[in-house]
Coordinates of C-alpha atoms and ligand atoms in Angstrom, one line a residue:
M145 CA 27.4 -4.8 11.8
N146 CA 25.0 -2.8 9.7
K147 CA 25.6 -5.0 6.7
Q148 CA 25.0 -8.1 8.7
L149 CA 21.7 -6.7 9.9
I150 CA 20.6 -6.1 6.4
T151 CA 21.7 -9.4 4.9
A152 CA 20.7 -11.6 7.9
T153 CA 18.4 -14.4 7.0
L154 CA 14.7 -14.0 7.9
Q155 CA 13.2 -16.7 10.1
N156 CA 10.0 -16.6 8.0
D157 CA 10.7 -15.5 4.4
I158 CA 7.8 -17.3 2.8
L159 CA 6.3 -14.0 1.5
L160 CA 9.5 -12.9 -0.1
R161 CA 9.9 -16.3 -1.7
A162 CA 6.4 -16.2 -3.1
A163 CA 7.0 -12.6 -4.3
R164 CA 10.1 -13.9 -6.2
G165 CA 7.9 -16.6 -7.8
E166 CA 9.4 -19.5 -6.0
K167 CA 7.3 -22.5 -4.9
T168 CA 6.3 -22.3 -1.3
E169 CA 5.1 -24.9 1.2
R170 CA 1.9 -22.9 1.8
V171 CA 0.4 -19.6 0.7
P172 CA 1.8 -16.5 2.6
V173 CA -0.7 -14.0 4.0
W174 CA -0.8 -10.3 5.2
L175 CA -3.6 -7.7 5.1
M176 CA -3.7 -4.2 3.8
R177 CA -4.5 -2.0 6.8
Q178 CA -3.6 -4.8 9.2
A179 CA -2.3 -2.2 11.7
G180 CA -5.2 0.0 12.7
R181 CA -8.5 0.3 14.4
V182 CA -9.4 -3.4 14.0
L183 CA -6.9 -4.0 16.9
P184 CA -7.9 -2.8 20.4
E185 CA -4.1 -2.7 21.0
Y186 CA -3.8 -0.1 18.2
R187 CA -6.7 1.9 19.6
A188 CA -5.0 2.1 23.0
V189 CA -1.8 3.5 21.5
R190 CA -3.7 5.9 19.3
K191 CA -5.6 7.2 22.3
Q192 CA -2.4 7.7 24.2
M193 CA -0.9 9.6 21.3
G194 CA -3.9 11.9 20.6
S195 CA -3.8 12.5 16.9
F196 CA -3.1 10.2 14.0
K197 CA -0.2 12.5 12.8
D198 CA 1.5 12.5 16.2
L199 CA 1.4 8.7 16.1
L200 CA 2.8 8.7 12.6
K201 CA 5.6 11.1 13.5
T202 CA 6.8 9.3 16.7
P203 CA 9.0 6.4 15.5
E204 CA 8.7 4.4 18.8
F205 CA 4.9 4.3 18.5
A206 CA 4.9 3.8 14.8
C207 CA 7.2 0.8 15.4
E208 CA 4.9 -0.5 18.2
V209 CA 1.8 -0.5 16.1
T210 CA 3.7 -2.0 13.1
L211 CA 4.6 -5.0 15.2
Q212 CA 1.1 -5.6 16.6
P213 CA -0.4 -7.5 13.7
V214 CA 2.7 -9.8 13.6
D215 CA 2.3 -10.6 17.3
I216 CA -1.5 -10.7 17.5
L217 CA -2.6 -11.9 14.1
G218 CA 0.3 -14.1 12.9
V219 CA 0.7 -12.5 9.5
D220 CA 3.7 -13.3 7.3
A221 CA 4.9 -9.7 7.0
A222 CA 4.8 -6.3 8.8
I223 CA 4.0 -3.1 6.9
I224 CA 5.5 0.1 8.2
F225 CA 2.9 2.2 9.9
S226 CA 2.8 5.4 7.9
D227 CA 0.5 7.0 5.3
I228 CA 0.8 7.8 1.6
L229 CA 0.1 11.5 2.4
V230 CA 3.5 12.0 3.9
I231 CA 4.8 12.7 0.4
P232 CA 2.5 15.7 -0.4
E233 CA 3.3 17.0 3.0
A234 CA 7.1 16.7 2.5
M235 CA 6.6 18.5 -0.9
G236 CA 5.0 21.5 0.9
L237 CA 1.3 20.7 1.3
N238 CA 0.3 20.3 4.9
Y239 CA -2.8 18.3 5.9
E240 CA -4.8 17.4 8.9
M241 CA -6.4 14.0 9.5
I242 CA -10.0 14.9 10.6
E243 CA -11.4 12.2 12.9
S244 CA -13.9 9.9 11.1
K245 CA -13.7 12.1 8.0
G246 CA -10.2 11.7 6.5
P247 CA -7.5 14.0 5.3
L248 CA -7.9 17.7 4.7
F249 CA -5.2 19.8 3.0
E250 CA -4.8 23.5 4.0
K251 CA -3.9 24.4 0.4
T252 CA -4.4 22.6 -2.9
I253 CA -2.7 22.8 -6.3
K254 CA -4.6 25.0 -8.8
N255 CA -2.1 26.1 -11.4
K256 CA 1.5 26.0 -12.8
H257 CA 2.7 28.4 -10.1
D258 CA 1.6 26.1 -7.3
I259 CA 3.4 23.2 -8.9
E260 CA 6.6 25.2 -9.4
A261 CA 6.5 26.1 -5.7
L262 CA 6.6 22.4 -4.6
Q263 CA 9.8 20.9 -3.4
I264 CA 11.2 17.6 -4.6
T265 CA 11.5 15.3 -1.5
Q266 CA 15.1 14.3 -0.8
A267 CA 16.1 11.0 0.9
N268 CA 16.5 12.6 4.4
D269 CA 13.3 14.7 4.3
L270 CA 11.1 12.0 5.8
A271 CA 13.6 11.1 8.6
Y272 CA 10.8 10.1 11.0
V273 CA 9.6 7.3 8.7
I274 CA 13.1 6.1 8.1
Q275 CA 13.8 6.1 11.8
A276 CA 10.6 4.1 12.4
I277 CA 11.7 1.6 9.7
K278 CA 15.1 1.2 11.4
L279 CA 13.5 0.7 14.9
T280 CA 11.0 -1.8 13.4
K281 CA 13.7 -3.8 11.7
R282 CA 15.6 -4.1 15.0
A283 CA 12.5 -5.0 17.0
L284 CA 11.3 -7.6 14.4
N285 CA 14.7 -9.3 14.8
N286 CA 14.3 -10.9 11.4
R287 CA 11.1 -12.7 12.3
V288 CA 9.2 -11.6 9.1
P289 CA 9.9 -9.2 6.2
L290 CA 9.1 -5.6 6.5
I291 CA 7.0 -4.0 3.7
G292 CA 7.6 -0.3 2.8
F293 CA 5.2 1.6 0.7
A294 CA 4.2 4.8 -1.1
G295 CA 1.2 6.1 -3.0
A296 CA 1.3 6.0 -6.8
P297 CA 2.0 9.4 -8.4
W298 CA -1.6 9.6 -9.9
T299 CA -3.2 8.8 -6.5
I300 CA -1.0 11.4 -4.7
F301 CA -1.8 13.9 -7.5
A302 CA -5.5 13.3 -6.9
Y303 CA -5.2 14.3 -3.2
M304 CA -3.0 17.3 -4.0
I305 CA -5.5 18.8 -6.5
E306 CA -8.7 17.8 -4.6
G307 CA -7.4 18.6 -1.1
S308 CA -9.4 15.7 0.5
G309 CA -10.9 12.4 -0.3
S310 CA -13.6 12.4 -2.9
K311 CA -16.0 10.0 -4.6
T312 CA -15.3 11.2 -8.1
F313 CA -12.0 13.2 -7.8
A314 CA -13.6 15.4 -10.5
Q315 CA -11.3 18.3 -9.8
A316 CA -8.2 16.1 -10.3
K317 CA -9.7 14.7 -13.5
K318 CA -10.6 18.2 -14.7
F319 CA -7.0 19.1 -14.3
L320 CA -5.9 16.2 -16.6
Y321 CA -8.3 17.4 -19.3
T322 CA -7.7 21.1 -19.0
Q323 CA -4.0 21.4 -18.1
P324 CA -2.4 18.2 -19.2
E325 CA 1.1 19.7 -19.6
W326 CA 1.1 20.9 -16.0
A327 CA -0.4 17.6 -14.9
H328 CA 2.7 15.9 -16.3
L329 CA 5.0 18.4 -14.6
L330 CA 3.3 17.7 -11.2
L331 CA 3.4 13.9 -11.8
D332 CA 7.1 14.1 -12.6
K333 CA 7.8 16.0 -9.4
I334 CA 5.8 13.5 -7.3
T335 CA 7.6 10.6 -9.1
Q336 CA 11.1 12.0 -8.3
S337 CA 10.0 12.5 -4.7
T338 CA 8.6 9.0 -4.4
I339 CA 11.7 7.4 -5.9
H340 CA 14.0 9.2 -3.4
Y341 CA 11.6 8.2 -0.6
L342 CA 11.4 4.6 -1.6
Q343 CA 15.2 4.3 -2.1
A344 CA 15.6 5.7 1.5
Q345 CA 13.2 3.0 2.7
V346 CA 15.2 0.3 1.0
A347 CA 18.5 1.6 2.4
A348 CA 16.8 1.5 5.9
G349 CA 16.0 -2.2 5.5
V350 CA 12.6 -2.8 4.0
N351 CA 12.4 -6.1 2.2
L352 CA 9.6 -5.4 -0.3
L353 CA 7.7 -2.3 -1.5
Q354 CA 4.1 -1.8 -2.3
I355 CA 2.8 1.1 -4.5
F356 CA -0.9 2.0 -3.8
D357 CA -2.7 3.4 -6.8
S358 CA -6.0 3.6 -4.8
W359 CA -7.7 5.9 -7.3
A360 CA -6.6 4.1 -10.5
G361 CA -10.1 3.0 -11.2
I362 CA -11.6 6.4 -11.7
L363 CA -9.4 7.0 -14.8
S364 CA -10.3 6.0 -18.3
P365 CA -8.0 3.4 -19.9
Q366 CA -6.4 6.2 -22.1
Q367 CA -5.9 8.5 -19.1
Y368 CA -4.4 5.6 -17.1
T369 CA -2.0 4.9 -20.0
S370 CA -0.9 8.5 -20.2
F371 CA -1.0 9.7 -16.6
S372 CA -0.3 6.7 -14.4
L373 CA 1.6 3.9 -16.1
P374 CA 4.7 5.8 -17.3
Y375 CA 5.3 7.0 -13.7
L376 CA 4.8 3.6 -12.2
K377 CA 7.3 2.3 -14.8
R378 CA 9.8 4.9 -13.7
I379 CA 9.5 3.9 -10.1
C380 CA 9.8 0.2 -10.9
D381 CA 12.9 0.7 -13.0
A382 CA 14.5 3.0 -10.4
I383 CA 14.4 0.4 -7.6
P384 CA 15.6 -3.0 -8.7
Q385 CA 16.9 -4.0 -5.2
V386 CA 13.6 -5.4 -3.7
P387 CA 10.4 -6.9 -5.1
I388 CA 7.7 -4.4 -5.9
T389 CA 4.0 -4.9 -5.6
L390 CA 1.7 -2.7 -7.8
F391 CA -1.8 -2.4 -6.4
A392 CA -4.0 -0.4 -8.8
K393 CA -7.4 -0.5 -7.3
G394 CA -10.1 -0.7 -10.0
A395 CA -7.7 -0.7 -12.9
F396 CA -9.1 -4.0 -14.4
F397 CA -8.5 -2.4 -17.8
A398 CA -4.7 -2.1 -17.2
R399 CA -3.9 -5.5 -15.9
Q400 CA -2.0 -6.5 -19.1
Q401 CA -0.1 -3.3 -19.2
L402 CA 0.9 -3.6 -15.5
S403 CA 2.2 -7.1 -16.3
E404 CA 4.8 -5.5 -18.6
L405 CA 6.4 -3.4 -15.8
N406 CA 9.4 -4.3 -13.7
C407 CA 7.4 -5.4 -10.7
A408 CA 7.3 -8.8 -9.0
V409 CA 3.7 -8.8 -7.7
I410 CA 0.4 -7.4 -9.0
G411 CA -2.4 -6.8 -6.4
L412 CA -5.9 -7.6 -7.5
D413 CA -9.1 -6.2 -6.0
W414 CA -12.2 -8.3 -5.4
N415 CA -13.9 -7.2 -8.7
M416 CA -11.2 -8.8 -10.7
D417 CA -11.8 -12.4 -11.7
I418 CA -8.8 -14.5 -10.7
A419 CA -8.6 -16.8 -13.7
E420 CA -9.1 -13.9 -16.1
S421 CA -6.4 -11.9 -14.3
R422 CA -3.9 -14.7 -14.5
A423 CA -4.7 -15.1 -18.3
M424 CA -4.2 -11.4 -18.9
I425 CA -1.1 -11.1 -16.7
G426 CA 0.6 -14.3 -17.8
P427 CA 2.4 -16.9 -15.7
D428 CA 5.4 -14.8 -14.5
K429 CA 4.1 -12.4 -11.9
T430 CA 3.0 -13.3 -8.4
L431 CA -0.6 -12.2 -7.7
Q432 CA -1.8 -10.7 -4.4
G433 CA -5.3 -10.6 -3.1
N434 CA -8.2 -10.5 -3.5
M435 CA -10.9 -11.3 -0.9
D436 CA -13.8 -8.8 -0.5
P437 CA -13.1 -7.1 2.9
C438 CA -16.8 -7.4 3.6
L439 CA -16.5 -11.2 3.7
L440 CA -15.1 -10.7 7.2
Y441 CA -18.5 -9.6 8.4
A442 CA -19.9 -13.1 7.7
D443 CA -20.0 -16.1 10.1
Y444 CA -16.9 -18.2 10.6
N445 CA -18.0 -21.0 8.3
T446 CA -18.6 -18.7 5.4
I447 CA -15.2 -17.0 6.0
K448 CA -13.5 -20.4 5.9
T449 CA -15.3 -21.8 2.8
E450 CA -15.0 -18.6 0.8
T451 CA -11.3 -18.2 1.7
I452 CA -10.6 -21.8 0.6
K453 CA -12.5 -21.2 -2.7
M454 CA -10.3 -18.1 -3.3
L455 CA -7.1 -20.1 -2.5
Q456 CA -8.1 -22.9 -4.9
Q457 CA -8.8 -20.3 -7.7
F458 CA -5.3 -18.9 -7.3
G459 CA -3.8 -22.4 -7.5
G460 CA -1.5 -22.3 -4.5
H461 CA 1.6 -20.9 -6.2
K462 CA 2.7 -17.4 -7.1
H463 CA 0.0 -16.2 -4.7
I464 CA 0.2 -13.9 -1.7
A465 CA -3.2 -14.0 0.1
N466 CA -4.7 -10.7 1.1
L467 CA -7.9 -8.8 0.9
G468 CA -8.9 -6.9 -2.3
H469 CA -8.5 -3.6 -0.3
G470 CA -7.8 -2.5 3.3
L471 CA -9.5 -4.0 6.3
Y472 CA -12.5 -2.1 7.5
P473 CA -12.1 -0.8 11.1
D474 CA -15.3 -2.3 12.5
I475 CA -14.4 -5.9 11.6
E476 CA -13.9 -8.3 14.6
K477 CA -10.4 -9.3 15.3
D478 CA -11.3 -13.0 15.6
K479 CA -12.8 -12.9 12.1
V480 CA -9.6 -11.5 10.7
R481 CA -7.7 -14.2 12.5
C482 CA -10.0 -16.8 11.0
F483 CA -9.1 -15.6 7.5
I484 CA -5.4 -15.7 8.3
D485 CA -5.5 -19.1 10.0
T486 CA -7.6 -20.6 7.1
V487 CA -4.9 -19.5 4.6
K488 CA -2.0 -20.8 6.8
E489 CA -3.7 -24.2 7.3
Y490 CA -4.6 -24.7 3.6
K491 CA -2.6 -27.5 2.0
I492 CA -1.4 -26.6 -1.5
Ligands
1CP755 O1 -6.2 6.2 13.4 C1 -6.7 5.8 12.4 O2 -7.3 4.7 12.4 C2 -6.7 6.6 11.1 C3 -6.9 5.7 9.9 C4 -5.7 5.5 9.1 C5 -4.7 4.5 9.2 C6 -4.7 3.4 10.2 C7 -5.3 6.4 8.1 C8 -5.9 7.6 7.7 N1 -4.1 5.9 7.6 C9 -3.7 4.8 8.2 C10 -2.5 4.0 8.0 C11 -2.1 3.6 6.7 N2 -2.5 4.2 5.5 C12 -1.3 2.5 6.3 C13 -0.6 1.7 7.4 C14 -0.2 0.3 7.3 C15 -1.2 -0.8 7.2 O3 -1.7 -1.0 6.1 O4 -1.4 -1.4 8.3 C16 -1.3 2.4 4.9 C17 -0.6 1.4 4.0 C18 -2.0 3.5 4.4 C19 -2.1 3.9 3.0 C20 -3.1 4.8 2.5 N3 -3.5 6.0 3.1 C21 -3.8 4.7 1.3 C22 -3.6 3.6 0.3 C23 -4.4 2.4 0.7 C24 -5.9 2.5 0.5 O5 -6.6 2.4 1.5 O6 -6.3 2.6 -0.6 C25 -4.7 5.9 1.2 C26 -5.7 6.2 0.1 C27 -4.5 6.7 2.4 C28 -5.1 8.0 2.7 C29 -5.9 7.9 4.0 N4 -5.3 7.8 5.2 C30 -6.2 7.7 6.2 C31 -7.5 7.8 5.6 C32 -8.8 7.8 6.3 C33 -7.3 7.8 4.2 C34 -8.3 7.7 3.1 C35 -9.0 9.0 2.8 C36 -10.0 8.9 1.7 O7 -11.0 8.2 1.7 O8 -9.7 9.5 0.6

């Protein structure tokens, strides 16, 4: 029964086919942060739950908000409602999500001793996420694929050192320059934890994985080569079962190196030129992205014409349409739908 559930055919598998590089009848589409404050339906569940973390840790509600964009917006995939910060928490660093400010950790990593005290996450440590995935798979009833995700080791490292969001992540970068050996030890522990966590997500039924390296762009090319790419490589090599998307925001300098990793899809942000990216990455990988999220503040006509221009530049194949970063919470739902409908109506 369980095996049947996992191998059952999806009614809409266009996103998976595009991720595998197959020709598709149209361009598939989903949006980073598609579940969230953009939807009044999300805000209602969120209000009922009280805090963001309570919502995250209640599988029934996490499942409900994961399904919302599939039902309301018509996207070609669901992404499990969770956060990249569940890994630092499982390793021993508790955080609070402060309303309209972002995450705040009680304790940060300062030295070797702090790193040694961290646990390596095991497959069953994040049972609430795994339970949410299982519930969501059942509720989706094979309509569309389910995307699992985690933060890239460097991005998780940055939050663990800094203790909150930051414009520069100067403390995290200082750690790389002053304590490189311990930085590698911490990155290794995060990588092991992330691999266990992603393997558990795959076992629970996710069809594709995305790794968010949201703070890739603040590193120099040399630092990225030393402190991010080897860990991304380990993750890609450890999970051959499902296609992996690497989204390294701002890492325009690393596009060629990313193309050498065992991933199926590379996410582009809106600063990255599409033709230049294709030339650097080569013909094999599927590309995802890359509309400026702010386009969705424009009028409907502008949204349509700019979306069509983007689709033409990607060329129709080996492309998964998305924004170049997450949706902003104050964008109108109908504008989001306009972007999605334009992609779905576009004739390759
Ligand atoms: O109730 C709310 O609206 C809180 C806002 C919110 C939401 C909706 C946060 C706080 N996290 C999430 C969910 C979330 N986070 C998803 C869900 C699935 C979906 O995409 O629909 C995902 C994939 C994430 C991933 C995530 N969390 C990233 C990587 C992607 C990115 O935006 O670069 C990062 C950096 C975080 C940390 C985080 N979580 C929340 C906030 C406000 C932040 C950023 C803090 C900062 O600026 O440093």
